[in-house]
mmCIF file of C-alpha atoms in Angstrom:
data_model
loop_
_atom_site.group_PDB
_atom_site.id
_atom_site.type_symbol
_atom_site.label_atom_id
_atom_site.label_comp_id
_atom_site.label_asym_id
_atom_site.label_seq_id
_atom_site.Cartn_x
_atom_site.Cartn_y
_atom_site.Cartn_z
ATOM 1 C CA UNK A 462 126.735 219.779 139.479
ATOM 2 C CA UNK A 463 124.037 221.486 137.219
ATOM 3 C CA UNK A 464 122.226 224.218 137.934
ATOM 4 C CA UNK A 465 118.762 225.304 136.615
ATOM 5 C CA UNK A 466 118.815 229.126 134.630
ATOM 6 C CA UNK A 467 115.683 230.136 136.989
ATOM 7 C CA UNK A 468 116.411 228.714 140.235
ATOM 8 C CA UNK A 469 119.754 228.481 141.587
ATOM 9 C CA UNK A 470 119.148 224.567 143.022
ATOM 10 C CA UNK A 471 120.454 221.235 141.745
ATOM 11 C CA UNK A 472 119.224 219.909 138.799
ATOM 12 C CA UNK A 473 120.216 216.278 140.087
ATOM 13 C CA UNK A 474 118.330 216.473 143.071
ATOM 14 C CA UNK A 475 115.095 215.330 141.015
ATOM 15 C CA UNK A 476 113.483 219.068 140.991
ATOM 16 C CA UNK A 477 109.868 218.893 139.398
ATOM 17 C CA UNK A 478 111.633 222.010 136.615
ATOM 18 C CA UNK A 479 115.157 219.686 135.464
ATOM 19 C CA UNK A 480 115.130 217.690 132.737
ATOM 20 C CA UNK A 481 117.078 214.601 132.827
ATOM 21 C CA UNK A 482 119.477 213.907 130.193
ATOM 22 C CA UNK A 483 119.000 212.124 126.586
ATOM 23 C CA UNK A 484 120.425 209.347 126.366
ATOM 24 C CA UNK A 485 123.616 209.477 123.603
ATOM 25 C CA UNK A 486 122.512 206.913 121.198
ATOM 26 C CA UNK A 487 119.073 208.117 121.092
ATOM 27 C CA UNK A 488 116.600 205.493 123.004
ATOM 28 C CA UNK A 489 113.864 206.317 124.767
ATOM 29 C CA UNK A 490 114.363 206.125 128.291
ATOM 30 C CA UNK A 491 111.064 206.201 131.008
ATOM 31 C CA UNK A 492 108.887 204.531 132.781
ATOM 32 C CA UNK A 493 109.120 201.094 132.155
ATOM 33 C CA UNK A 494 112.125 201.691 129.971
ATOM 34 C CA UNK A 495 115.041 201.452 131.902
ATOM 35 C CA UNK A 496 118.290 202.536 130.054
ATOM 36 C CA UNK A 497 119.667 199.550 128.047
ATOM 37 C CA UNK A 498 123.007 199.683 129.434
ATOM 38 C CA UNK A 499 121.081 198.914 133.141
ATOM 39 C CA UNK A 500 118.950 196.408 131.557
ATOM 40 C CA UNK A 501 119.519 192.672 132.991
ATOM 41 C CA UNK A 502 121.681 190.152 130.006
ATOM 42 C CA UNK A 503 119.662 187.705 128.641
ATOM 43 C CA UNK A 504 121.627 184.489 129.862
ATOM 44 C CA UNK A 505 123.185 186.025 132.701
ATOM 45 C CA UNK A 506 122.847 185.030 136.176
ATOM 46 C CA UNK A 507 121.623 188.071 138.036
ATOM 47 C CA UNK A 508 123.745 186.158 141.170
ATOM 48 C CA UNK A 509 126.740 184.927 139.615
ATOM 49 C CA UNK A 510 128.357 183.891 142.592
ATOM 50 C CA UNK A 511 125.752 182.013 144.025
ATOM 51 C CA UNK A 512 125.496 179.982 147.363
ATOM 52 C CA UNK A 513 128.570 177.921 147.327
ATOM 53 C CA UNK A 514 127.955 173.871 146.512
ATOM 54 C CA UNK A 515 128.148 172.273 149.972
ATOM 55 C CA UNK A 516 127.183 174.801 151.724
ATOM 56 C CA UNK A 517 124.197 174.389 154.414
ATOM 57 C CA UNK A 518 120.922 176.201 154.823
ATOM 58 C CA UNK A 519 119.942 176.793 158.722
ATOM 59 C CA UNK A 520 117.339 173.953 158.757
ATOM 60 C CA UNK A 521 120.329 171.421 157.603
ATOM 61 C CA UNK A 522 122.389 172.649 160.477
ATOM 62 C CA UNK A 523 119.513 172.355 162.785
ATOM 63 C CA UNK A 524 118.753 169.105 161.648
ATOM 64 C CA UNK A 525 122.740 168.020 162.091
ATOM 65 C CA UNK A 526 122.312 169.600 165.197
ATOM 66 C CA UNK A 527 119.794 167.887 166.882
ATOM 67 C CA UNK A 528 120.870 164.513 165.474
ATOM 68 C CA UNK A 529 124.419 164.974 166.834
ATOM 69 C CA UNK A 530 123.309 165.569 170.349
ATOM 70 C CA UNK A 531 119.954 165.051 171.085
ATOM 71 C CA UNK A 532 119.275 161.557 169.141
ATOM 72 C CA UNK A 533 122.708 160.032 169.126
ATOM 73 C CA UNK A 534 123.055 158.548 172.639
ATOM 74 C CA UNK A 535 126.300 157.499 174.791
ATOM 75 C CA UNK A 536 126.903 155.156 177.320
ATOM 76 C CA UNK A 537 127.617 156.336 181.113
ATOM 77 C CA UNK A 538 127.849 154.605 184.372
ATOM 78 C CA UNK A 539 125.551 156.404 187.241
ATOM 79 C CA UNK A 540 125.582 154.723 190.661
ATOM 80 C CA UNK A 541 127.030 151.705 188.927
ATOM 81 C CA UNK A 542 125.106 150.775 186.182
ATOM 82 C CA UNK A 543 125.332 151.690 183.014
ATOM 83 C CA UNK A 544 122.529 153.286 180.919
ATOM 84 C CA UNK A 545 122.386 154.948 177.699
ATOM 85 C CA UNK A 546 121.893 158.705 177.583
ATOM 86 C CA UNK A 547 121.594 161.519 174.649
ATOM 87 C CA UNK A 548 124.990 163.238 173.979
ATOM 88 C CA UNK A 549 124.028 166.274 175.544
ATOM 89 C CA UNK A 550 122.486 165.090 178.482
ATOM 90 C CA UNK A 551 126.040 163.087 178.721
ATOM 91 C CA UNK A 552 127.828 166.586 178.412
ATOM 92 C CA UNK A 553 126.268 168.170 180.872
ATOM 93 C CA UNK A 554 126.351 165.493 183.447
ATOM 94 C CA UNK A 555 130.459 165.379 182.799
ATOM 95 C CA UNK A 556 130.825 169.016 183.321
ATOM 96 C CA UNK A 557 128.671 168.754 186.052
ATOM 97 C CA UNK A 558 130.941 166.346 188.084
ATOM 98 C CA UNK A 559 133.931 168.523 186.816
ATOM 99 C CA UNK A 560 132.844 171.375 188.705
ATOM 100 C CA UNK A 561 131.677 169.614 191.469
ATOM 101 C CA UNK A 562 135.523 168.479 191.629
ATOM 102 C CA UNK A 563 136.401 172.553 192.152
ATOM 103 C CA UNK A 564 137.635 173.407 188.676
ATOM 104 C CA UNK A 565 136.759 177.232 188.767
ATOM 105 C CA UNK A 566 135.675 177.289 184.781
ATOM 106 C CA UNK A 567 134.230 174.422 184.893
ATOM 107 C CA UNK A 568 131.799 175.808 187.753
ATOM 108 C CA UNK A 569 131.487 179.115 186.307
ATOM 109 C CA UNK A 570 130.228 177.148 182.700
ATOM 110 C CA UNK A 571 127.644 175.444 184.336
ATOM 111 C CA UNK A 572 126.035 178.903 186.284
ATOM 112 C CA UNK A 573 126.461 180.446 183.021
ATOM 113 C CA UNK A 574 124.164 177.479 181.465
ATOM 114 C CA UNK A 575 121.686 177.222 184.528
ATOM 115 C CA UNK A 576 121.230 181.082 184.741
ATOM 116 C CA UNK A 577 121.132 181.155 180.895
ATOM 117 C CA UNK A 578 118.200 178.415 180.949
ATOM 118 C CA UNK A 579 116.353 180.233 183.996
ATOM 119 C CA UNK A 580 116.546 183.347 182.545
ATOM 120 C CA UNK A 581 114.949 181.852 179.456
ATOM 121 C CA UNK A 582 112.175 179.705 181.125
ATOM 122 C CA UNK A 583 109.372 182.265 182.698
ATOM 123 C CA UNK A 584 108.272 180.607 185.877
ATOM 124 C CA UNK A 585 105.322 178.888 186.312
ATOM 125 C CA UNK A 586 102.753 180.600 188.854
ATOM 126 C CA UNK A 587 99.196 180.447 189.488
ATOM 127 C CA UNK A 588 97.102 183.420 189.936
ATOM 128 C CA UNK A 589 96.278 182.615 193.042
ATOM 129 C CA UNK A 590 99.629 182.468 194.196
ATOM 130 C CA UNK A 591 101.171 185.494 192.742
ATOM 131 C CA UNK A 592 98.332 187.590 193.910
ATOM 132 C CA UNK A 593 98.711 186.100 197.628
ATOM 133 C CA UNK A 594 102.360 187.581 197.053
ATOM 134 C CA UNK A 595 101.962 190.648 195.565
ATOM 135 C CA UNK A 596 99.130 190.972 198.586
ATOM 136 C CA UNK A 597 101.735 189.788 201.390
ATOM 137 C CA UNK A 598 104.249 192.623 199.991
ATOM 138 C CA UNK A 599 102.048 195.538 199.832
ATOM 139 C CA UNK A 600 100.852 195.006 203.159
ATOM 140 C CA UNK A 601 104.238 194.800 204.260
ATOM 141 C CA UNK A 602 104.859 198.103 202.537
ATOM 142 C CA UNK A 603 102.469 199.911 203.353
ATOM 143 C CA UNK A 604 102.548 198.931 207.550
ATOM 144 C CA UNK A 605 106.309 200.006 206.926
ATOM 145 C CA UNK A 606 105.898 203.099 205.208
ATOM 146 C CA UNK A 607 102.826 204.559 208.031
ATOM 147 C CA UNK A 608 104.857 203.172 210.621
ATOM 148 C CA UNK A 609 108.185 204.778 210.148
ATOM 149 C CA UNK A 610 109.232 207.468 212.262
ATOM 150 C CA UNK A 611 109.616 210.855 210.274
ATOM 151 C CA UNK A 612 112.951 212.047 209.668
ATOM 152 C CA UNK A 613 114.383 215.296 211.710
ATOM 153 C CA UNK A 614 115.391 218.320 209.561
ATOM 154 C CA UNK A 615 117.910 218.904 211.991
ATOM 155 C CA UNK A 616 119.706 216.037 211.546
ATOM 156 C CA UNK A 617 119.579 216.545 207.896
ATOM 157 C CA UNK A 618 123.277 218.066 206.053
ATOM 158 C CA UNK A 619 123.943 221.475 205.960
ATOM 159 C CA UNK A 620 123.948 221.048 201.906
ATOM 160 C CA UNK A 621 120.927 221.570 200.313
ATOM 161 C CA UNK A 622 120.869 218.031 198.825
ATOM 162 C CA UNK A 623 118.758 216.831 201.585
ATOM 163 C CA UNK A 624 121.456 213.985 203.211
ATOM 164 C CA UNK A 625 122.445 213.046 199.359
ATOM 165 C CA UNK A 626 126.178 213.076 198.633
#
């Protein structure tokens, strides 16, 4: 590391006093003149690699996607008939009566899914619903909370925790 003659910093550490150093064959290096050796190639992929041939962007794969299961259909027999039904739907239905059989993964796959789906879905309310329950519940709370006999000190622990462990 360099080191300034009137300060005792860094000379690297892009102080307003260094000077950077010439460059050895003499070009003039600045703003808007990048060294040459940093410069791009003219003719030279600045990604030579490249995405791979073949390979699939994310709307592709979506597109695959919802073709495989959503538009392609299958045949199953419900109650004894036989209808056609997407892929998915098909799936789900199988795993469905797989778990309903007692296989233990089987029913633990399709909480997984439901939970998964519910946690994703907000429910639906009304105002006027939600504020009939949030109503109901702070009445509750607050008859509970004037009502409730007051604790005895005596009873309370001998620590000073106040009952808490």
């Amino acid at each position: 590391m360099t080191y300034d003659d009137d300060d005792e910093q860094p000379a690297e550490l892009g102080q307003a006093n260094s000077t950077p150093k010439p460059p050895e064959d003499g070009e003039r290096v600045g703003y808007k003149c990048p060294p040459k050796r940093t410069r791009f190639v003219k003719g030279k992929s600045g990604n030579p690699e490249g995405r791979p041939k073949g390979s699939l962007n994310r709307s592709t794969m979506q597109a695959m996607v919802e073709e495989l299961w959503f538009e392609k259909t299958m045949k199953i027999v419900d109650g004894g008939r036989e209808r056609q039904v997407p892929r998915l739907l098909g799936l789900m239905i199988k795993q469905g009566d797989i778990a309903l059989k007692g296989d233990r993964k089987a029913i633990k796959d399709c909480f997984d899914l439901i939970f998964r789906m519910i946690g994703d879905a907000p429910i639906a309310r009304g105002d006027d619903e939600t504020a009939t329950e949030d109503d109901a519940i702070l009445r509750t709370h607050h008859s509970e909370a004037h009502h409730a006999p007051e604790p005895d000190t005596d009873e309370l622990c001998e620590d000073e925790g106040g009952g808490r462990d």
